[in-house]
Short mmCIF file of C-alpha atoms and ligand atoms in Angstrom, two decimals:
data_model
loop_
_atom_site.label_atom_id
_atom_site.label_comp_id
_atom_site.label_asym_id
_atom_site.label_seq_id
_atom_site.Cartn_x
_atom_site.Cartn_y
_atom_site.Cartn_z
CA UNK X 1 -0.60 0.20 0.52
CA UNK X 2 0.80 3.43 -0.92
CA UNK X 3 -0.16 6.63 1.22
CA UNK X 4 0.64 9.77 -0.60
CA UNK X 5 0.71 12.38 2.39
CA UNK X 6 0.32 17.06 1.42
CA UNK X 7 2.72 19.15 3.41
CA UNK X 8 3.48 17.19 6.52
CA UNK X 9 3.78 19.60 9.12
CA UNK X 10 5.77 19.41 12.39
CA UNK X 11 4.21 21.20 14.92
CA UNK X 12 6.34 21.33 17.70
CA UNK X 13 10.43 20.58 16.90
CA UNK X 14 13.98 21.33 18.56
CA UNK X 15 16.88 21.80 15.96
CA UNK X 16 19.30 23.16 18.11
CA UNK X 17 21.80 25.03 17.21
CA UNK X 18 25.80 24.69 15.44
CA UNK X 19 26.91 22.02 13.98
CA UNK X 20 23.88 19.56 15.47
CA UNK X 21 21.77 22.57 13.34
CA UNK X 22 23.14 20.60 10.37
CA UNK X 23 23.15 16.95 11.20
CA UNK X 24 19.40 17.12 12.26
CA UNK X 25 17.56 19.48 10.42
CA UNK X 26 17.81 18.36 7.25
CA UNK X 27 16.59 15.12 8.42
CA UNK X 28 13.12 16.81 9.50
CA UNK X 29 12.86 18.98 5.69
CA UNK X 30 13.21 14.97 4.18
CA UNK X 31 10.46 14.39 5.61
CA UNK X 32 8.67 17.83 6.57
CA UNK X 33 6.93 20.50 4.06
CA UNK X 34 7.79 22.95 7.27
CA UNK X 35 8.51 23.10 11.30
CA UNK X 36 7.51 25.21 13.89
CA UNK X 37 10.32 25.94 16.29
CA UNK X 38 11.13 26.25 19.49
CA UNK X 39 13.29 29.05 20.57
CA UNK X 40 15.18 27.52 23.96
CA UNK X 41 19.04 28.14 22.75
CA UNK X 42 21.27 29.41 24.59
CA UNK X 43 20.53 32.20 24.85
CA UNK X 44 17.38 31.89 24.41
CA UNK X 45 15.74 33.74 21.29
CA UNK X 46 13.60 36.77 22.31
CA UNK X 47 13.93 39.62 19.48
CA UNK X 48 14.01 40.19 16.04
CA UNK X 49 17.49 39.69 14.94
CA UNK X 50 17.57 36.31 16.93
CA UNK X 51 15.13 35.20 15.42
CA UNK X 52 16.16 35.73 11.84
CA UNK X 53 19.72 34.90 12.59
CA UNK X 54 18.32 31.88 14.02
CA UNK X 55 15.55 31.07 10.06
CA UNK X 56 18.86 31.49 7.86
CA UNK X 57 20.72 29.41 10.19
CA UNK X 58 18.25 27.10 9.35
CA UNK X 59 17.84 27.93 6.16
CA UNK X 60 21.23 27.27 5.18
CA UNK X 61 21.14 24.34 7.93
CA UNK X 62 18.53 22.68 5.15
CA UNK X 63 20.09 23.66 2.05
CA UNK X 64 18.52 27.09 1.24
CA UNK X 65 15.21 24.67 0.53
CA UNK X 66 12.61 26.40 -0.49
CA UNK X 67 10.16 23.31 0.65
CA UNK X 68 10.52 22.87 4.37
CA UNK X 69 9.79 26.67 6.04
CA UNK X 70 11.04 26.71 9.09
CA UNK X 71 7.85 29.05 11.71
CA UNK X 72 9.43 30.36 14.30
CA UNK X 73 9.19 31.14 17.95
CA UNK X 74 10.34 33.38 20.74
CA UNK X 75 10.57 32.59 23.68
CA UNK X 76 8.23 33.95 26.13
CA UNK X 77 9.02 36.99 28.26
CA UNK X 78 7.72 40.25 29.38
CA UNK X 79 7.86 41.84 26.17
CA UNK X 80 6.78 45.94 26.19
CA UNK X 81 4.15 46.10 23.27
CA UNK X 82 6.46 48.04 21.04
CA UNK X 83 9.36 44.88 21.37
CA UNK X 84 5.79 42.24 20.61
CA UNK X 85 5.21 44.50 18.17
CA UNK X 86 7.70 44.10 15.91
CA UNK X 87 8.04 40.73 17.07
CA UNK X 88 4.42 40.14 15.69
CA UNK X 89 5.84 39.93 11.29
CA UNK X 90 8.40 37.93 11.83
CA UNK X 91 6.93 34.79 14.51
CA UNK X 92 4.62 32.11 14.63
CA UNK X 93 4.11 32.56 18.48
CA UNK X 94 5.26 33.04 21.21
CA UNK X 95 7.15 29.23 23.59
CA UNK X 96 6.74 29.60 27.05
CA UNK X 97 7.74 27.51 29.61
CA UNK X 98 8.11 27.45 33.56
CA UNK X 99 11.36 28.44 34.75
CA UNK X 100 12.52 25.28 34.95
CA UNK X 101 10.41 23.36 33.94
CA UNK X 102 13.04 21.77 30.66
CA UNK X 103 15.94 21.75 28.69
CA UNK X 104 16.93 25.65 28.64
CA UNK X 105 13.83 27.03 30.37
CA UNK X 106 16.08 28.89 33.46
CA UNK X 107 14.82 32.11 31.72
CA UNK X 108 11.42 30.86 31.70
CA UNK X 109 8.02 32.35 33.88
CA UNK X 110 8.10 32.68 37.40
CA UNK X 111 4.96 33.17 38.23
CA UNK X 112 1.90 33.00 36.16
CA UNK X 113 0.62 36.45 37.02
CA UNK X 114 3.69 38.35 36.08
CA UNK X 115 3.26 36.73 32.48
CA UNK X 116 -0.59 38.15 31.84
CA UNK X 117 0.39 41.88 30.33
CA UNK X 118 2.17 40.63 27.53
CA UNK X 119 -0.55 37.44 27.21
CA UNK X 120 -3.22 40.85 26.63
CA UNK X 121 -1.27 42.17 24.27
CA UNK X 122 -0.44 38.64 22.47
CA UNK X 123 -4.30 38.82 22.74
CA UNK X 124 -4.95 41.95 21.40
CA UNK X 125 -2.19 41.07 18.56
CA UNK X 126 -3.51 37.58 17.30
CA UNK X 127 0.00 36.13 18.21
CA UNK X 128 -0.63 32.49 19.21
CA UNK X 129 1.13 31.80 22.95
CA UNK X 130 2.20 27.95 22.22
CA UNK X 131 2.93 26.67 26.33
CA UNK X 132 5.00 23.93 28.35
CA UNK X 133 2.26 22.89 30.01
CA UNK X 134 3.75 21.75 33.54
CA UNK X 135 3.93 22.22 36.71
CA UNK X 136 6.92 22.18 39.42
CA UNK X 137 5.04 19.58 41.47
CA UNK X 138 5.45 15.91 41.79
CA UNK X 139 6.87 15.08 38.39
CA UNK X 140 3.23 12.83 37.47
CA UNK X 141 1.33 15.18 38.70
CA UNK X 142 2.57 17.71 36.64
CA UNK X 143 0.61 18.43 33.46
CA UNK X 144 -2.29 18.06 36.01
CA UNK X 145 -1.12 20.36 37.70
CA UNK X 146 -1.02 22.95 34.93
CA UNK X 147 -4.42 22.39 34.12
CA UNK X 148 -6.28 24.76 36.15
CA UNK X 149 -3.61 27.56 34.37
CA UNK X 150 -5.16 26.62 30.53
CA UNK X 151 -8.33 27.06 32.11
CA UNK X 152 -7.61 29.99 33.59
CA UNK X 153 -5.92 31.67 30.06
CA UNK X 154 -8.50 29.89 27.80
CA UNK X 155 -11.27 31.98 29.85
CA UNK X 156 -9.42 35.36 30.96
CA UNK X 157 -8.39 35.77 26.80
CA UNK X 158 -11.16 34.26 25.12
CA UNK X 159 -9.53 35.64 21.67
CA UNK X 160 -6.06 34.17 22.06
CA UNK X 161 -4.72 31.00 20.06
CA UNK X 162 -3.54 28.61 23.30
CA UNK X 163 -1.05 25.09 22.16
CA UNK X 164 -1.45 22.99 24.72
CA UNK X 165 2.29 21.73 24.16
CA UNK X 166 3.16 18.18 23.74
CA UNK X 167 0.33 16.95 26.13
CA UNK X 168 1.07 13.58 27.33
CA UNK X 169 -2.91 13.29 30.35
CA UNK X 170 -5.86 12.28 29.13
CA UNK X 171 -6.93 15.35 31.31
CA UNK X 172 -5.49 17.09 29.20
CA UNK X 173 -7.35 15.72 25.98
CA UNK X 174 -10.67 15.87 27.45
CA UNK X 175 -9.78 19.70 28.64
CA UNK X 176 -9.39 20.56 24.25
CA UNK X 177 -13.10 20.14 24.70
CA UNK X 178 -13.71 23.13 27.30
CA UNK X 179 -12.47 25.24 25.59
CA UNK X 180 -12.44 26.83 21.78
CA UNK X 181 -8.77 28.79 21.85
CA UNK X 182 -7.32 25.70 23.36
CA UNK X 183 -5.70 23.57 21.14
CA UNK X 184 -2.73 20.89 21.09
CA UNK X 185 0.05 19.15 20.12
CA UNK X 186 0.94 15.90 20.87
CA UNK X 187 4.37 13.73 19.93
CA UNK X 188 4.79 10.41 18.43
CA UNK X 189 6.79 9.10 22.08
CA UNK X 190 3.61 9.76 23.60
CA UNK X 191 1.81 7.75 21.28
CA UNK X 192 3.37 4.90 21.57
CA UNK X 193 4.52 4.34 25.38
CA UNK X 194 4.06 4.57 29.10
CA UNK X 195 6.28 6.03 31.66
CA UNK X 196 7.09 2.03 31.74
CA UNK X 197 8.62 2.09 28.92
CA UNK X 198 10.94 4.30 30.48
CA UNK X 199 11.76 3.36 33.85
CA UNK X 200 9.22 -0.21 34.10
CA UNK X 201 12.39 -2.34 33.03
CA UNK X 202 15.68 -1.57 32.20
CA UNK X 203 16.04 2.57 32.37
CA UNK X 204 15.99 4.06 29.09
CA UNK X 205 17.44 7.28 28.88
CA UNK X 206 16.61 7.78 24.51
CA UNK X 207 12.81 7.61 26.00
CA UNK X 208 13.46 10.20 28.54
CA UNK X 209 11.72 13.99 27.79
CA UNK X 210 9.71 16.12 29.42
CA UNK X 211 6.83 15.94 29.98
CA UNK X 212 7.42 12.68 30.92
CA UNK X 213 5.54 9.49 29.39
CA UNK X 214 2.23 8.51 31.94
CA UNK X 215 -0.26 6.18 32.21
CA UNK X 216 -1.48 3.70 29.93
CA UNK X 217 -5.06 5.13 29.98
CA UNK X 218 -3.42 8.38 29.14
CA UNK X 219 -1.37 6.63 26.27
CA UNK X 220 -5.02 4.90 24.91
CA UNK X 221 -7.00 8.82 25.38
CA UNK X 222 -3.98 10.54 23.33
CA UNK X 223 -4.03 7.53 20.89
CA UNK X 224 -7.74 7.68 20.27
CA UNK X 225 -7.83 11.21 19.79
CA UNK X 226 -4.51 11.49 17.18
CA UNK X 227 -6.42 7.89 15.40
CA UNK X 228 -9.84 9.84 15.06
CA UNK X 229 -7.66 13.00 14.24
CA UNK X 230 -9.19 15.19 16.09
CA UNK X 231 -9.97 18.40 14.90
CA UNK X 232 -8.05 20.37 17.38
CA UNK X 233 -5.01 17.90 18.36
CA UNK X 234 -1.67 18.63 15.74
CA UNK X 235 1.08 16.00 15.83
CA UNK X 236 3.74 18.13 16.91
CA UNK X 237 7.00 15.32 16.80
CA UNK X 238 9.15 17.39 20.21
CA UNK X 239 11.54 15.63 18.38
CA UNK X 240 14.65 16.53 21.03
CA UNK X 241 18.38 16.07 20.00
CA UNK X 242 21.03 16.03 22.52
CA UNK X 243 24.30 14.36 21.96
CA UNK X 244 24.87 11.23 23.13
CA UNK X 245 26.87 11.84 25.87
CA UNK X 246 24.35 14.31 27.22
CA UNK X 247 22.23 11.18 27.20
CA UNK X 248 23.80 7.83 28.68
CA UNK X 249 25.05 9.92 31.20
CA UNK X 250 24.28 9.80 35.42
CA UNK X 251 22.61 12.97 34.76
CA UNK X 252 20.06 11.98 31.49
CA UNK X 253 18.87 15.09 29.38
CA UNK X 254 15.07 15.47 28.53
CA UNK X 255 14.12 15.00 25.41
CA UNK X 256 13.80 12.32 22.55
CA UNK X 257 15.45 12.27 18.71
CA UNK X 258 11.75 11.04 16.64
CA UNK X 259 12.05 13.81 13.49
CA UNK X 260 13.00 10.84 10.68
CA UNK X 261 11.32 7.77 11.39
CA UNK X 262 8.37 9.83 12.97
CA UNK X 263 6.21 9.71 9.22
CA UNK X 264 7.01 6.04 8.61
CA UNK X 265 5.81 4.95 12.43
CA UNK X 266 2.70 7.18 12.50
CA UNK X 267 2.07 5.65 9.00
CA UNK X 268 2.72 2.45 10.73
CA UNK X 269 0.50 3.32 14.05
CA UNK X 270 -2.46 4.34 11.97
CA UNK X 271 -2.46 1.54 9.00
CA UNK X 272 -2.39 -1.10 12.41
CA UNK X 273 -5.55 0.68 13.74
CA UNK X 274 -7.17 0.78 10.66
CA UNK X 275 -7.22 4.64 9.93
CA UNK X 276 -4.32 5.76 8.01
CA UNK X 277 -7.12 8.60 6.01
CA UNK X 278 -6.97 10.61 9.57
CA UNK X 279 -3.21 10.63 9.00
CA UNK X 280 -2.95 13.53 6.00
CA UNK X 281 -5.32 16.09 9.01
CA UNK X 282 -2.62 14.52 12.11
CA UNK X 283 0.26 15.56 10.44
CA UNK X 284 -1.29 18.59 8.22
CA UNK X 285 -4.56 20.01 7.63
CA UNK X 286 -5.81 20.37 11.30
CA UNK X 287 -2.81 22.71 11.54
CA UNK X 288 -3.07 24.69 9.33
CA UNK X 289 -7.00 24.94 9.30
CA UNK X 290 -6.66 25.73 13.09
CA UNK X 291 -3.35 28.61 12.08
CA UNK X 292 -4.24 29.49 8.80
CA UNK X 293 -1.17 28.15 7.27
CA UNK X 294 0.19 27.70 3.23
CA UNK X 295 3.18 25.50 3.94
CA UNK X 296 5.24 24.62 0.95
CA UNK X 297 3.54 22.41 -0.68
CA UNK X 298 5.26 18.80 -1.25
CA UNK X 299 4.48 15.66 -0.72
CA UNK X 300 6.06 12.93 0.76
CA UNK X 301 5.25 9.65 -0.49
CA UNK X 302 5.10 6.39 2.53
CA UNK X 303 4.70 2.44 1.51
CA UNK X 304 3.59 -0.50 3.90
CA UNK X 305 7.93 -1.67 2.91
CA UNK X 306 10.10 -2.32 6.58
CA UNK X 307 12.26 0.57 7.10
CA UNK X 308 15.60 -0.68 9.22
CA UNK X 309 16.18 2.75 12.52
CA UNK X 310 20.18 3.53 12.27
CA UNK X 311 21.74 2.84 15.54
CA UNK X 312 22.40 6.74 15.58
CA UNK X 313 23.22 9.77 13.30
CA UNK X 314 26.02 10.67 12.62
CA UNK X 315 28.25 13.96 11.32
CA UNK X 316 29.59 17.29 12.00
CA UNK X 317 30.98 15.72 14.92
CA UNK X 318 27.99 15.47 16.53
CA UNK X 319 26.00 11.35 17.46
CA UNK X 320 22.66 10.81 18.38
CA UNK X 321 20.00 8.48 19.31
CA UNK X 322 16.82 7.97 17.74
CA UNK X 323 13.69 6.02 19.09
CA UNK X 324 13.33 3.04 18.30
CA UNK X 325 16.70 2.85 16.75
CA UNK X 326 18.44 -0.31 16.04
CA UNK X 327 14.99 -1.40 14.95
CA UNK X 328 12.72 -2.82 12.18
CA UNK X 329 9.38 -1.33 11.63
CA UNK X 330 6.45 -1.84 8.48
CA UNK X 331 6.49 1.09 6.79
CA UNK X 332 9.00 3.80 5.08
CA UNK X 333 9.41 6.51 2.52
CA UNK X 334 10.05 6.10 -0.45
O1 LIG K 1 11.92 16.45 26.45
C1 LIG K 1 11.97 17.72 26.00
N1 LIG K 1 13.35 18.01 26.16
N2 LIG K 1 11.27 18.13 26.50
C2 LIG K 1 11.46 19.82 26.37
O2 LIG K 1 9.67 20.53 26.90
C3 LIG K 1 12.16 20.03 25.97
C4 LIG K 1 12.91 19.48 25.33
C5 LIG K 1 13.99 19.89 25.20
O3 LIG K 1 15.15 20.92 24.31
O4 LIG K 1 15.47 19.31 24.97
ZN1 LIG K 2 9.75 20.86 23.15
#
């Protein structure tokens, strides 16, 4: 069977910088027509100049491939009205991190109260707010505890589009139907794994990410929503490469690298559940409708022929281990 996807989009992607960027960005551009680029560099991307410089470095890394469009984001901080007006035409949205919630988020928001003047301006200017929605509580409860923040923001700023990034719980899926202005992304790994896969047996550092994978019933709820292509749910890989030494270490960095295998794994998953017809909406159409996007017109052909996932991706002095390294899956890009 052959499946042709039109302009697939990755609505949440980390491509890093420098040599790592040169290794991983082309792998996303091989599959996707565009991706929402996360701003958690060191230092974070917070100005028109740094957004545009980063966009140029990304375009250079993909060989100025006009079939790949980076949708840039800036790191949420308190911006003045004039700073936001200047940024508005250069970014897809702002990404809000609670301070310290994940990789390179130390400069994030310390209390939501302090963020609201900027959030109000974003609503007025029509700039989407993308949120890493985790509290500082017990690791399994962090997303659940953050849902009250989403409720508050969704009610108080009804014209603001708020994306709950990389949702991992059944409760977050439920929230999608409560507020018109709430949308969400879900990663590849959270459709496949639970905490058991990460830490139930031998510890699997390459499956460790934030938010951490949750319970079987959470994964089921995410899977059900994705398979039916819930119109407010978008694919966002959160592919987050770290060099092997940062993963296979006594302090393992959070992040799962999935960009090059995302589409074949999704095709395999949707085919297994007899939902292949819904994959186009999940990986592109939903996002285009929600945000009014017109990505580069590309098409990617997938076939139910086995693909071996490489044991690592290497180049430019970098080595990254992908999810399911060394395994064979039943679909591939042709
Ligand atoms: O696991 C994660 N890795 N979660 C995030 O939110 C950030 C990401 C990263 O940048 O490594
Ligand atoms: Zn992320």
